[in-house]
Amino acid sequence: MKYEFCHGSDLCEISRREGVPISEIMMRNEMEKSERTRESITAEMKSNLDVMRASIREGLEADEQHRGIFVGGDAAKLMAFAGQSNLGTDMAEVIASAMAVVEYNASMGKIVAAPTAGASGILPAVLIVCGEKRGFDDDTICRGLFTAGAIGCIIAKNASIAGASGGCQAETGSAAAMAAGALAELCGANPETVLHASAIALKNIMGLVCDPVGGLVECPCVKRNAIGAANAVLSCDLALAGIRSLIPFDEVVDTMKRVGDRMHADLKETARGGLAAAPTAQRLAERLSGTEA
């Protein structure tokens, strides 16, 4: 296949050969594999974007119906505080939007797994909020989603996007890498710079465990989406400023795989270790299961 890729180096080589950005490589690859038209694939991605935008909007509603077992309403609190934030209003809005999506997911709302439900807030928050502030239209933001998809595919092929196999580094780390790279391309970065942004984001969260309290995608997941969104925007800016990742993207992905493989099973979505084993977490889990004394 002319546009098949397995590594970041493949994306750079195809880009040089064809003179196209990563988003276009992903589009052509999808057309080849699915035998669908560009129009059909674009329409599906725009539908995904609509769901992402709706999940941010719904998650920012602070009423009682948008709550999980342990979380709900924090996104709205941060959005209301944005004007006073030490991070600045724009960054606070990105982070609040990321939290909103995961809170909405916890209340059984419809979201897009990007790449997973537990990390679903990072990519939409970064691309939609940053994109809209930069005046990007939906076609442009969708191109960013294709770039993110290419980065996610590489991570999934060579490491993991699942907390059960790689820890939270594989979920919120992958999402941050996807968002950082996607935003970088939309801001004019070439494929090499895009991959530097992704590598920096992935390095920043290397080794993070997956330890959901009560086994639910709520705590600490919502707040990890918050830090993941901030990580993505920062990593993008570092790369756009000309700062490079000393370790290449492909090597960072390979390293994440090795770290995940060596991680104890209690720290990979089993709710047996990490924060899930803290006394308060244990009491909450007992209350959830109805076994509390």
PDB file of C-alpha atoms in Angstrom, residues 167-168 208-216 219-220 224 263-279 281-282 285:
ATOM      1  CA  GLY A 167      -1.103   1.903  32.378  1.00  0.00           C
ATOM      2  CA  CYS A 168      -2.453   5.438  32.156  1.00  0.00           C
ATOM      3  CA  LEU A 208       1.956   6.842  34.759  1.00  0.00           C
ATOM      4  CA  VAL A 209      -0.075   4.024  36.283  1.00  0.00           C
ATOM      5  CA  CYS A 210      -3.768   3.245  35.762  1.00  0.00           C
ATOM      6  CA  ASP A 211      -5.446   3.023  39.172  1.00  0.00           C
ATOM      7  CA  PRO A 212      -9.178   3.807  38.913  1.00  0.00           C
ATOM      8  CA  VAL A 213     -10.962   4.074  42.238  1.00  0.00           C
ATOM      9  CA  GLY A 214     -13.684   1.443  42.388  1.00  0.00           C
ATOM     10  CA  GLY A 215     -12.750   0.405  38.869  1.00  0.00           C
ATOM     11  CA  LEU A 216     -14.635   3.387  37.419  1.00  0.00           C
ATOM     12  CA  CYS A 219     -11.135   9.187  39.776  1.00  0.00           C
ATOM     13  CA  PRO A 220      -8.342  10.032  39.075  1.00  0.00           C
ATOM     14  CA  ARG A 224      -5.616  13.301  34.517  1.00  0.00           C
ATOM     15  CA  MET A 263       4.486  -2.388  35.151  1.00  0.00           C
ATOM     16  CA  HIS A 264       2.890  -4.533  37.866  1.00  0.00           C
ATOM     17  CA  ALA A 265      -0.593  -5.842  37.063  1.00  0.00           C
ATOM     18  CA  ASP A 266      -1.987  -4.049  40.128  1.00  0.00           C
ATOM     19  CA  LEU A 267      -1.124  -0.762  38.384  1.00  0.00           C
ATOM     20  CA  LYS A 268      -2.870  -1.527  35.114  1.00  0.00           C
ATOM     21  CA  GLU A 269      -6.617  -0.867  35.446  1.00  0.00           C
ATOM     22  CA  THR A 270      -7.243  -3.616  38.012  1.00  0.00           C
ATOM     23  CA  ALA A 271      -8.111  -1.138  40.803  1.00  0.00           C
ATOM     24  CA  ARG A 272      -5.833  -3.104  43.133  1.00  0.00           C
ATOM     25  CA  GLY A 273      -2.939  -0.661  43.425  1.00  0.00           C
ATOM     26  CA  GLY A 274      -1.949   2.975  43.281  1.00  0.00           C
ATOM     27  CA  LEU A 275      -4.624   5.434  44.399  1.00  0.00           C
ATOM     28  CA  ALA A 276      -7.249   2.698  44.172  1.00  0.00           C
ATOM     29  CA  ALA A 277      -5.585   1.014  47.181  1.00  0.00           C
ATOM     30  CA  ALA A 278      -5.638   4.152  49.355  1.00  0.00           C
ATOM     31  CA  PRO A 279      -7.851   3.817  52.481  1.00  0.00           C
ATOM     32  CA  ALA A 281     -10.547   4.727  47.867  1.00  0.00           C
ATOM     33  CA  GLN A 282     -11.143   1.356  49.499  1.00  0.00           C
ATOM     34  CA  ALA A 285     -15.240   1.024  46.583  1.00  0.00           C
TER      35      ALA A 285
END
